[in-house]
Coordinates of C-alpha atoms and ligand atoms in Angstrom, one line a residue:
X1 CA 105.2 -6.4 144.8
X2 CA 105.4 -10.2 144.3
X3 CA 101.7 -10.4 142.6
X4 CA 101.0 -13.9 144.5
X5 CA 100.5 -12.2 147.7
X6 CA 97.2 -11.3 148.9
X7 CA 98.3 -8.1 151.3
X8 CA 101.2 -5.7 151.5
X9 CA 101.3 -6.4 155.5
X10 CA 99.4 -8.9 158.0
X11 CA 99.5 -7.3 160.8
X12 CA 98.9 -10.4 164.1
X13 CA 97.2 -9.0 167.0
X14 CA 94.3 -6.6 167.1
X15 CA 95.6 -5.0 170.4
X16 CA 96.6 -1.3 170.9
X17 CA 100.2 -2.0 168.9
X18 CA 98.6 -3.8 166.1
X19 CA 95.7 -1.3 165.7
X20 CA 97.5 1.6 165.7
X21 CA 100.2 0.4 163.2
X22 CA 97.0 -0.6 161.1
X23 CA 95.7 2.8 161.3
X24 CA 99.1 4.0 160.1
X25 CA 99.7 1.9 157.3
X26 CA 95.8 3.0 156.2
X27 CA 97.2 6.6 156.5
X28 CA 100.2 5.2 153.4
X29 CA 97.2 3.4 151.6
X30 CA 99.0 0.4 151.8
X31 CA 96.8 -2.9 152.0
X32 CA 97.2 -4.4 155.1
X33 CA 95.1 -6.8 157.1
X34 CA 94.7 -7.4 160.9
X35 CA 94.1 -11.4 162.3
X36 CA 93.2 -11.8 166.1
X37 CA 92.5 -14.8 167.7
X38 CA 89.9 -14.1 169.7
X39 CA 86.3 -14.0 168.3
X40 CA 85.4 -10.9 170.1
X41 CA 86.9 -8.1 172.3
X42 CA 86.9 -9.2 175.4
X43 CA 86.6 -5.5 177.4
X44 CA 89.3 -6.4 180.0
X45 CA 90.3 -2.8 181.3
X46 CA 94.2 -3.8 181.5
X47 CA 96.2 -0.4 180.7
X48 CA 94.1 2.3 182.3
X49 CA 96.3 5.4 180.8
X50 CA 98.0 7.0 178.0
X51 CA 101.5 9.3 179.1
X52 CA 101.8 12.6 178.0
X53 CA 104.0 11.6 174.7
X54 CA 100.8 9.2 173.6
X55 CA 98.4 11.6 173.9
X56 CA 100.8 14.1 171.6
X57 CA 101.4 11.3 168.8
X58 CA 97.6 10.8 168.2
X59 CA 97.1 14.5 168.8
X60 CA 99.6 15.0 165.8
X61 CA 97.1 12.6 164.0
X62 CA 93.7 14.2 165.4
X63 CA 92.5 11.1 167.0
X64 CA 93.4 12.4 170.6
X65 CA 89.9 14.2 170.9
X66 CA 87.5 11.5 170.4
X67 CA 90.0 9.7 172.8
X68 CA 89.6 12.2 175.2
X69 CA 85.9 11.9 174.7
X70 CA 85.4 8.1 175.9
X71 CA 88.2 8.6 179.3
X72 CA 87.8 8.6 182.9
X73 CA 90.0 10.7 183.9
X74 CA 93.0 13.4 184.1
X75 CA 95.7 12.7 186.4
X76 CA 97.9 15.8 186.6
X77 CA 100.9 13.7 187.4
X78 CA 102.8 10.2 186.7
X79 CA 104.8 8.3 189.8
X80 CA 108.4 6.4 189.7
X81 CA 106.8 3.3 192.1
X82 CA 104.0 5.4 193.8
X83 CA 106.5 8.7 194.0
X84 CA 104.6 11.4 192.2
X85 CA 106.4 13.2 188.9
X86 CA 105.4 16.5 187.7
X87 CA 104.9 16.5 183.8
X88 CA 104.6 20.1 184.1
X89 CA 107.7 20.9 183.7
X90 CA 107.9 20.2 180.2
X91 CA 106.9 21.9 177.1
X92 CA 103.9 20.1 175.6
X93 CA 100.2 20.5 175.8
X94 CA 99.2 17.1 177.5
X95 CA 101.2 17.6 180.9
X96 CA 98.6 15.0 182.4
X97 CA 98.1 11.6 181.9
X98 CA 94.5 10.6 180.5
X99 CA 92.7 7.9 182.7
X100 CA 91.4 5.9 180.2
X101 CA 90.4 1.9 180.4
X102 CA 92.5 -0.1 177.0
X103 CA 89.5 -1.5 175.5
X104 CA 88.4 1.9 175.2
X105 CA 91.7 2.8 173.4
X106 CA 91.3 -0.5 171.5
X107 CA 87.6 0.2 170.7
X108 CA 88.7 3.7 169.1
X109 CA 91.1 2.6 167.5
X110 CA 89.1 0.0 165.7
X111 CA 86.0 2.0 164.9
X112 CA 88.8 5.0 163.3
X113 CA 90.3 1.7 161.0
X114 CA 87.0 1.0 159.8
X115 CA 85.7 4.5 159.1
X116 CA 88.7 5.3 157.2
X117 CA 88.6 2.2 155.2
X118 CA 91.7 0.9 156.6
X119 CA 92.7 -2.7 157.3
X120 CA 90.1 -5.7 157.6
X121 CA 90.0 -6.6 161.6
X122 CA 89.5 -10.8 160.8
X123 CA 88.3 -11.7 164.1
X124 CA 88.6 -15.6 165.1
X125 CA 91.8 -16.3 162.6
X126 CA 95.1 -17.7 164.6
X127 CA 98.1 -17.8 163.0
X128 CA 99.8 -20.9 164.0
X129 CA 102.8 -20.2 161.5
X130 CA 105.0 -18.0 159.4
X131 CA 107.7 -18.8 156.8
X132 CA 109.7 -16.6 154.7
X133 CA 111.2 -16.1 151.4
X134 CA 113.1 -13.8 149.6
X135 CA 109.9 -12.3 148.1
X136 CA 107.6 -11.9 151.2
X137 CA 105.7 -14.5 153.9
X138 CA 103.7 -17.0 154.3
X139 CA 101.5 -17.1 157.3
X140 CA 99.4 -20.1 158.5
X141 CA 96.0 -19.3 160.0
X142 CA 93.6 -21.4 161.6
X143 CA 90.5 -19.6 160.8
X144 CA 85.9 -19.9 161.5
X145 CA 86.5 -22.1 158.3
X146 CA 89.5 -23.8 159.1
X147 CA 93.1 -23.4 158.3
X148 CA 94.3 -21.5 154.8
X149 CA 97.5 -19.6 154.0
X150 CA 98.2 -15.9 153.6
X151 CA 100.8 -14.5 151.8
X152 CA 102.1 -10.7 152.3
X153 CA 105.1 -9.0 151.5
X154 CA 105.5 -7.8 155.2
X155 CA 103.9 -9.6 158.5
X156 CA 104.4 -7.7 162.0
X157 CA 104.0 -9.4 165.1
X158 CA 101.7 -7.5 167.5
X159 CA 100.3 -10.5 169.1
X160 CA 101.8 -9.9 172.7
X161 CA 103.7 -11.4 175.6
X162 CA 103.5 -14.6 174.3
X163 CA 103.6 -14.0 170.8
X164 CA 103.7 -17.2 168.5
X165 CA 105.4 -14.7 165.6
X166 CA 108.3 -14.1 167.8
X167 CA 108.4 -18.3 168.8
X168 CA 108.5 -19.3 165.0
X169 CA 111.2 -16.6 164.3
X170 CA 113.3 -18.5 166.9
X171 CA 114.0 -15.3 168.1
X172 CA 115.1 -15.4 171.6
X173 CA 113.6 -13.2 174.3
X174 CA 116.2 -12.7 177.0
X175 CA 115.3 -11.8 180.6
X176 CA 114.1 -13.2 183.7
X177 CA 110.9 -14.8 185.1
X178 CA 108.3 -13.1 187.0
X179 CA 109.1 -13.4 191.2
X180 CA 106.2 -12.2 192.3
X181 CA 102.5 -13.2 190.8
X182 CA 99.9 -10.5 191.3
X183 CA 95.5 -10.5 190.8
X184 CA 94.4 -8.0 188.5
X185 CA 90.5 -7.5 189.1
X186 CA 87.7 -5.0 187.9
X187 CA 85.7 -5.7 190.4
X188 CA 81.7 -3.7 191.3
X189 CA 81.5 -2.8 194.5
X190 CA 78.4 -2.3 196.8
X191 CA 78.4 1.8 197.3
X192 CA 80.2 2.6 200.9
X193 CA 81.3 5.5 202.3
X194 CA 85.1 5.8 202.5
X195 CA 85.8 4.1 199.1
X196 CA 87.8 6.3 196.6
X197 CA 85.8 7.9 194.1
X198 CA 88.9 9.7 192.2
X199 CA 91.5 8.3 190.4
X200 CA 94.8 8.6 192.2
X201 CA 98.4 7.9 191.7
X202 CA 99.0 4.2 193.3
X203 CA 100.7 4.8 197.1
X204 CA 102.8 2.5 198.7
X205 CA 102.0 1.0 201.9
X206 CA 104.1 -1.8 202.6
X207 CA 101.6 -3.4 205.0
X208 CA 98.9 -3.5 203.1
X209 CA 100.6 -6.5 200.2
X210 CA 100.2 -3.7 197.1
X211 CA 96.5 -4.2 197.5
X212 CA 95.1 -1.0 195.2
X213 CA 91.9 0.3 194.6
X214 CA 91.2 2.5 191.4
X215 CA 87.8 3.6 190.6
X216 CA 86.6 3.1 187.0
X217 CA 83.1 5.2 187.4
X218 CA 79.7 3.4 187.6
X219 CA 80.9 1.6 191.2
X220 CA 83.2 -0.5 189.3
X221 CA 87.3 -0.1 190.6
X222 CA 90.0 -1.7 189.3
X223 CA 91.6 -4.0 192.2
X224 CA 95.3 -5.0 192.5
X225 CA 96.4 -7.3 194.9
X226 CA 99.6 -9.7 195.2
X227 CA 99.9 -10.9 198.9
X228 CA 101.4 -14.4 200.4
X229 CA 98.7 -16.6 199.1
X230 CA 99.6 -15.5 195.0
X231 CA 102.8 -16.6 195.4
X232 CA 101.2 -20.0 196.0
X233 CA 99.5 -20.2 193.3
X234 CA 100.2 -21.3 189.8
X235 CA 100.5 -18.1 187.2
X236 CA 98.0 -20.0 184.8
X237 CA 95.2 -20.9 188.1
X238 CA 91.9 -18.7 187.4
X239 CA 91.5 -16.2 189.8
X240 CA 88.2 -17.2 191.8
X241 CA 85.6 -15.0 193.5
X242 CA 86.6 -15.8 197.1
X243 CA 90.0 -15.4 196.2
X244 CA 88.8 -11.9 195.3
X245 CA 87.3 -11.0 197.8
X246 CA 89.8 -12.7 200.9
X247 CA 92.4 -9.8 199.5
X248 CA 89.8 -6.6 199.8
X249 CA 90.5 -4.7 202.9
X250 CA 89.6 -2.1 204.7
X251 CA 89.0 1.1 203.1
X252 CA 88.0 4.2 205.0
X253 CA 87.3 2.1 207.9
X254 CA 85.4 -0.2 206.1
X255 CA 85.9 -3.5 204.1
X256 CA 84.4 -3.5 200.9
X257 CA 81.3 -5.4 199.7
X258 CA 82.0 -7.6 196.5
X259 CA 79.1 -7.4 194.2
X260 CA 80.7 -8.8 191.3
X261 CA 84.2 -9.4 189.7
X262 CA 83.8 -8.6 185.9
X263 CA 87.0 -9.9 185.0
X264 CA 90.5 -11.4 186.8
X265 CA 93.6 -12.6 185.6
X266 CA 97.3 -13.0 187.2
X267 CA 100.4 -10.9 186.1
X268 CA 104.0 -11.0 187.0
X269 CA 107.1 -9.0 187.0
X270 CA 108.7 -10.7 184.5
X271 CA 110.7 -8.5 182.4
X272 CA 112.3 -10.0 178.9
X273 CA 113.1 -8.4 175.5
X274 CA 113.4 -9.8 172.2
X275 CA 117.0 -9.9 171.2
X276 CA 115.9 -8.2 167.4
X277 CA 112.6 -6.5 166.0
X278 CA 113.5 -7.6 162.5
X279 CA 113.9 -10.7 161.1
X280 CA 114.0 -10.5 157.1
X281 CA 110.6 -9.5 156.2
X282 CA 109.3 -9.9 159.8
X283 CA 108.8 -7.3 163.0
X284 CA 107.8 -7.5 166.1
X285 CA 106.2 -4.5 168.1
X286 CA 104.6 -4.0 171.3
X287 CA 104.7 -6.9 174.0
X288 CA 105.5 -9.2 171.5
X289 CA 108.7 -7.1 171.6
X290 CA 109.0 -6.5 175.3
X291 CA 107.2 -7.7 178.6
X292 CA 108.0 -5.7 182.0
X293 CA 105.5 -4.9 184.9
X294 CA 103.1 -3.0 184.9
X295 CA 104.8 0.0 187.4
X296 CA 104.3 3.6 186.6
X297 CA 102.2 2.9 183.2
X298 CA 104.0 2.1 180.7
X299 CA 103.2 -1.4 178.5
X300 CA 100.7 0.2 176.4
X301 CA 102.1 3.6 175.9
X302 CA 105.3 1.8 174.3
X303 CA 103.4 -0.4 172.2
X304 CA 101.5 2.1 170.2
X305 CA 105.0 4.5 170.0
X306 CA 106.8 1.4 168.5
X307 CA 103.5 1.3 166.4
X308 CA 104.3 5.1 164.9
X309 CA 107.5 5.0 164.6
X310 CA 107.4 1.5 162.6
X311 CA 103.8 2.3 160.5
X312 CA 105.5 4.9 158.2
X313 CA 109.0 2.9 157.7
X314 CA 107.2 -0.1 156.6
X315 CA 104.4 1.9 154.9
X316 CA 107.7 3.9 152.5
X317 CA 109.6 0.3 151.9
X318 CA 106.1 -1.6 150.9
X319 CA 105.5 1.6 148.2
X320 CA 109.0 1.5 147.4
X321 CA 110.0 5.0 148.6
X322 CA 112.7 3.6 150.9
X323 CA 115.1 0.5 151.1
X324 CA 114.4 -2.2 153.3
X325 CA 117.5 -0.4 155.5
X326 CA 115.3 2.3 156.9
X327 CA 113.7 -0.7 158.7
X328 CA 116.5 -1.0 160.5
X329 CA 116.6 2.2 162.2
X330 CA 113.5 0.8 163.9
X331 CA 115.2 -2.1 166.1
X332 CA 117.6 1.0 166.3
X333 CA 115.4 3.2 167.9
X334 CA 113.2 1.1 169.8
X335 CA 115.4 -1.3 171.1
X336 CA 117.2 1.3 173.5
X337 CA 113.8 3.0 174.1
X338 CA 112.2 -0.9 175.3
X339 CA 116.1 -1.4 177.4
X340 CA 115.0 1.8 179.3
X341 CA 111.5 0.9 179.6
X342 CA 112.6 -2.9 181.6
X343 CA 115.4 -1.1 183.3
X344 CA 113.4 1.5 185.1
X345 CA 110.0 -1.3 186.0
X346 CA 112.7 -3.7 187.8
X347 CA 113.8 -1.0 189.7
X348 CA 110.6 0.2 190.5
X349 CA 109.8 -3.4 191.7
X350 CA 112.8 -3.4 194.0
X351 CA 111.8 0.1 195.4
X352 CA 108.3 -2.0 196.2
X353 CA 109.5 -5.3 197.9
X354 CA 108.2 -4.8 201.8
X355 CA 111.5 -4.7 203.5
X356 CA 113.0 -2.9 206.3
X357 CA 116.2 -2.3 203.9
X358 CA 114.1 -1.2 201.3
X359 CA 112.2 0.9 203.4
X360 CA 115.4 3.1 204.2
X361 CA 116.9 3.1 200.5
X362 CA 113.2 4.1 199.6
X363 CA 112.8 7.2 202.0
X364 CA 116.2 8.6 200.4
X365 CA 115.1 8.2 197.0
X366 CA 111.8 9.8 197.8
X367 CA 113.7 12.5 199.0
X368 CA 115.7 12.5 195.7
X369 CA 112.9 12.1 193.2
X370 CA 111.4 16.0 195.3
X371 CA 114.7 17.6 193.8
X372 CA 113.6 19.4 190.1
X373 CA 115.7 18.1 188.1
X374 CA 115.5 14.5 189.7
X375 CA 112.1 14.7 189.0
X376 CA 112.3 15.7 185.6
X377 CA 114.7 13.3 184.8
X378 CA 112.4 10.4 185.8
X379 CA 109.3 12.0 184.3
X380 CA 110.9 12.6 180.9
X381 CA 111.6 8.6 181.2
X382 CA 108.2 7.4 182.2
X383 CA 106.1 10.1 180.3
X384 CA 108.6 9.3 176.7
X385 CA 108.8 13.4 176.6
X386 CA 112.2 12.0 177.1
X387 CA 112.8 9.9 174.2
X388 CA 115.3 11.2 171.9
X389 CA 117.0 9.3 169.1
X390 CA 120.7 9.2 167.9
X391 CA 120.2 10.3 164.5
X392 CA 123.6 9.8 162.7
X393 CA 125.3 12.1 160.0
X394 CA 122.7 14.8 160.4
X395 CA 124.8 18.0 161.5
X396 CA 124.1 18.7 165.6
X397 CA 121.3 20.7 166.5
X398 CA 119.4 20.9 170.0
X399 CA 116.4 19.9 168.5
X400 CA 118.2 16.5 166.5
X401 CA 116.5 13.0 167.3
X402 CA 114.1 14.8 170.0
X403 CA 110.2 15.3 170.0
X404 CA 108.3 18.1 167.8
X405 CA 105.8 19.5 170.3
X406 CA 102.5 20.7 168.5
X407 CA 103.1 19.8 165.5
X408 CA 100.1 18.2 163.3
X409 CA 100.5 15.7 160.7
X410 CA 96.9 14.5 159.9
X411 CA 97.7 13.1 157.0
X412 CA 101.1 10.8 158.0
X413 CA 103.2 12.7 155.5
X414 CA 106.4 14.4 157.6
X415 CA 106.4 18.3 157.5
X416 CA 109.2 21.0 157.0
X417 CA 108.4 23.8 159.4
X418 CA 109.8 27.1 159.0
X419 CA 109.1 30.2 157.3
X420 CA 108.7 30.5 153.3
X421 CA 111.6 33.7 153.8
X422 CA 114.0 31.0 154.6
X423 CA 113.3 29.7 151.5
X424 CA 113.0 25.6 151.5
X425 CA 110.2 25.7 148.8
X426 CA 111.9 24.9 145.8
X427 CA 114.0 22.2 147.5
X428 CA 111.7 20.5 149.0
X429 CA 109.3 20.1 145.7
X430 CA 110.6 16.8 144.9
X431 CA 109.6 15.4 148.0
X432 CA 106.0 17.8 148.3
X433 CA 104.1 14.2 148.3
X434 CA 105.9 12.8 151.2
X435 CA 106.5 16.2 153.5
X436 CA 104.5 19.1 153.8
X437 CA 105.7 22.7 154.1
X438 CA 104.5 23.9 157.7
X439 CA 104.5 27.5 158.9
X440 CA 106.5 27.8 162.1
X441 CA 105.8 29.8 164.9
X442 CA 106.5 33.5 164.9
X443 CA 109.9 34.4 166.8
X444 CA 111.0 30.4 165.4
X445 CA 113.9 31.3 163.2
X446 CA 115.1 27.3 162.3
X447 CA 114.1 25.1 159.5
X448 CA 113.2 21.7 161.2
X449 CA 112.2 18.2 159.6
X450 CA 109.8 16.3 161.2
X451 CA 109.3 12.8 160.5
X452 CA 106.0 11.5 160.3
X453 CA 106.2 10.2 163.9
X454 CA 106.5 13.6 165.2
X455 CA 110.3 13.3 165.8
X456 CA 113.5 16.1 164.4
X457 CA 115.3 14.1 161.5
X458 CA 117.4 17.3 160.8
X459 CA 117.6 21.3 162.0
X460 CA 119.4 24.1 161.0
X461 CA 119.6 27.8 160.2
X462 CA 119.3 27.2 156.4
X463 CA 120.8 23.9 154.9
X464 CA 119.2 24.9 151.6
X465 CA 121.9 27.3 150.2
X466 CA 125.0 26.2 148.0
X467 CA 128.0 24.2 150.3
X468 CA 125.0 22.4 153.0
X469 CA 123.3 19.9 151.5
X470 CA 122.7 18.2 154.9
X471 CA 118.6 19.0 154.4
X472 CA 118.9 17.4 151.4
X473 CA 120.3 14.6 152.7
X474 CA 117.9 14.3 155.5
X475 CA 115.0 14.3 153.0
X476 CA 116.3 11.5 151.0
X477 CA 117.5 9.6 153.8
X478 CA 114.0 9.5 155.6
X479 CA 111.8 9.9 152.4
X480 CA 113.6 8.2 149.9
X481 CA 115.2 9.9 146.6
X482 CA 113.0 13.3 145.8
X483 CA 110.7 12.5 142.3
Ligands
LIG501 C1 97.4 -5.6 185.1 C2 98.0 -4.8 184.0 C3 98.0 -3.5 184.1 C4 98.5 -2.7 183.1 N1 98.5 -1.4 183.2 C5 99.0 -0.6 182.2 C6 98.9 0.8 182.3 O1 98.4 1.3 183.2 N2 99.5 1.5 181.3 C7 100.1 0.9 180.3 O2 100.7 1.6 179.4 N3 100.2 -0.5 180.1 C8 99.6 -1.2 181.1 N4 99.7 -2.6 181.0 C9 100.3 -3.2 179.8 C10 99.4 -3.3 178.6 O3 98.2 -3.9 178.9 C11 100.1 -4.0 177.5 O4 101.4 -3.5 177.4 C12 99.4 -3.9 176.2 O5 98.2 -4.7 176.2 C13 100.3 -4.4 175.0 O6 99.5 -4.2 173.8 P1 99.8 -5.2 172.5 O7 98.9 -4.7 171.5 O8 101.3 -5.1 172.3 O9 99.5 -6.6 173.0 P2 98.2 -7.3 173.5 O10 97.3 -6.3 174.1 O11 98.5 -8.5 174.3 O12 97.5 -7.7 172.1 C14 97.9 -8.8 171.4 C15 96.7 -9.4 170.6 O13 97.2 -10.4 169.8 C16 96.2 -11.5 169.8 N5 97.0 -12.7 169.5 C17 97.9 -13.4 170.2 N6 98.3 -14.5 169.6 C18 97.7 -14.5 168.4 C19 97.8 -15.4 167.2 N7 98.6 -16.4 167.2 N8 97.1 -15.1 166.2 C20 96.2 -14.0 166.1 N9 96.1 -13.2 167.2 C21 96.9 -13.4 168.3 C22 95.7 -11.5 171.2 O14 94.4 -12.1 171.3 C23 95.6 -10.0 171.5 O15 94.4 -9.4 171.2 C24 99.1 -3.4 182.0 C25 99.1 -4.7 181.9 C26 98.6 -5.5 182.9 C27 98.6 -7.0 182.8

């Protein structure tokens, strides 16, 4: 490393993507550091749920239980806009999503960083620029103390929607303006009868403007509302208390009592992507990356799985494990995984525009989306139990590119699960340090290679033996040459 630079990584953004690739790259002992703007967390609920693939990844780190420990709620399913999805029908132990508020996520996430003497969270430090070089970047950042300059080997743009990292790359961020402008609220309301007190999947009602009410515990609901007078207003306007409460209607019979909004802010369905995720020696990962509405849950969940599948790359390139290629496999991946992501929000925005010809195109679909395999379809795309990666040259195998239910990798080091009889222990020696040797269940007869993100990099019957050196291979593709 060039010695002139103060960190391996500076991380910008201390949201769910940039805490979670922190927490990674503490897992690699690599020095990283985190800079957020704001002085202070600001406890906005925003995302109020992790998908079933989430909850596996930091299960596979064993962070998922003191997670658990600070949610709401369990809802046993997911919905394509408002249509429920069973996640029971595939094979993993989370087929639920967790109802859980982001700043909760957020607050986690920070408090694990710290307790494992990860990254430095700088609080109240902007970055107002980057530059690059050949040897690493230089970021500007206005700081408590004024501005000073930090140089890294690696920076990573996690600083969302409107990310200044992805603005001084000059990268462009194709897509289209929001067309409708919605109010976001977590609002306390005055204790009535009639008013929800479980969480629910959102239903459509085309007469009532979107309106939503989720309940947060304590008499506190999130409120969604994005009627006629929105679209008047301008997307940057604060949202006041009248406007508020002119959009609560009735409930149960009755209209709700505003007691206090805790915080408001507008969103829109915009939906845009950034054209690359790496520029030289900078990334760009969660909405920084991608911005898409909000239907069926998905913003946050995608930001913390670009997070693991980018910590571990970045992590073996900054310790010299890897080539700076194996970065490259993350626009790769992610990129297709973001497409499908903004593909499947703007149709769920169509399916919610109150129309008389959406109406009838949305009673056949709902019809559809009851049909198995419809529905599994949709809720392997919403959940990302779906996701499955092209993984090139590695011979074919069901399992190839696709998720590793149950397995645990505490540590961040990938695993080779199968049984000592077939043998992989002397092969894999070389690479003991980076992948651990894993029992696999009885009855399991294949040898499987599981990155560190909890996805197949190669599976076989053997691929240890004379004539198949496809394991082999794999190992020094992902891991980098065996010691
Ligand atoms: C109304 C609403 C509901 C949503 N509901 C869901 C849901 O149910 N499920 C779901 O999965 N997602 C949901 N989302 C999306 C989710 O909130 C986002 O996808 C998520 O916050 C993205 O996380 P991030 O870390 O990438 O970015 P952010 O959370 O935006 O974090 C970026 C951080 O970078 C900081 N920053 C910005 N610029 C700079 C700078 N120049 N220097 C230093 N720091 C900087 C910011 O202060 C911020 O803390 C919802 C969003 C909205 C608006």
């Amino acid at each position: 490393m060039d010695p002139d630079t103060d960190f391996d990584v500076i991380v910008v953004g201390a949201g769910p993507t940039g805490l979670t690739l922190a927490n990674e790259l503490g897992l690699a002992g690599v020095r990283a550091v985190v800079l957020e703007k704001l002085p202070e967390r600001t406890g906005q609920s925003k995302a109020l749920n992790l998908q079933p693939r989430t909850a596996e990844m930091l299960d596979m780190r064993g962070w998922l239980e003191p997670v658990l420990d600070r949610a709401v709620a369990r809802l046993p399913a997911g919905h394509f806009a408002g249509m429920p999805l069973a996640y029971d029908a595939f094979d993993t132990p989370f087929p639920y999503q967790v109802g859980i508020p982001q700043a909760r996520v957020e607050e986690f996430l920070e408090e694990r960083l710290a307790a494992s003497g990860g990254a430095p969270v700088l609080r109240g430090y902007e970055l107002t620029a980057v530059a690059q070089d050949a040897a690493g970047v230089t970021a500007t950042v206005t700081g408590p103390d004024g501005p000073r300059r930090l140089r890294a080997a690696w920076l990573v743009g996690a600083d969302g929607g409107r990310s200044r990292v992805r603005k001084e790359l000059g990268v462009g961020f194709p897509g289209r303006d929001g067309r409708y402008s919605m109010v976001v609220a977590d609002v306390v309301l005055a204790r009535d009868a009639g008013l929800p007190t479980d969480w629910q999947l959102p239903r459509f009602d085309p007469s009532d403007e979107g309106a939503f009410l989720i309940p947060l515990g304590d008499d506190t609901y999130r409120f969604l509302f994005g009627g006629p007078e929105q679209q008047k207003v301008d997307r940057d306007a604060p949202v006041t208390e009248d406007e508020v409460r002119a959009a609560l209607r009735p409930v149960g019979g009755v209209v709700p009592r505003l007691r206090e909004v805790r915080w408001a802010s507008r969103f829109t369905d915009a939906s845009r992507q950034a054209e690359r995720y790496r520029t030289g020696r900078v990334l760009l990962a969660g909405d920084a990356a991608h911005i898409h509405l909000p239907a069926g849950g998905q913003g946050l969940n995608l930001g913390v799985q670009d997070a693991f599948n980018l910590g571990w790359k970045l992590a073996a390139v900054v310790r010299g494990r890897a080539p700076e290629e194996l970065l490259d496999t993350y626009h790769a991946e992610r990129h297709p995984v973001g497409v499908g992501v903004l593909k499947n929000t703007r149709a769920q925005g169509v399916m919610m525009v109150p129309d008389e010809d959406v109406l009838a195109l949305r009673d056949i679909v709902t019809d559809l989306v009851a049909l198995p395999e419809v529905n599994r379809h949709l809720a392997g795309m919403i959940s990302g139990l779906g996701i499955r990666y092209a993984v090139p040259g590695a011979p074919a195998h069901p399992l190839l590119g696709a998720r590793m239910p149950g397995v645990r990798l505490p540590d961040g080091r990938g695993a080779l699960v199968g049984h000592p009889a077939a043998g992989p222990d002397e092969l894999l020696r070389p690479w003991r340090d980076r992948v651990a040797l894993t029992a696999a269940a009885d009855g399991d007869q294949d040898l499987v290679l599981v990155r560190p993100d909890g996805y197949v990099a190669w599976a076989g019957t053997d691929g240890t033996g004379t004539g198949d050196d496809s394991l082999r291979a794999a190992l020094t593709r992902w891991f980098g040459p065996g010691d």
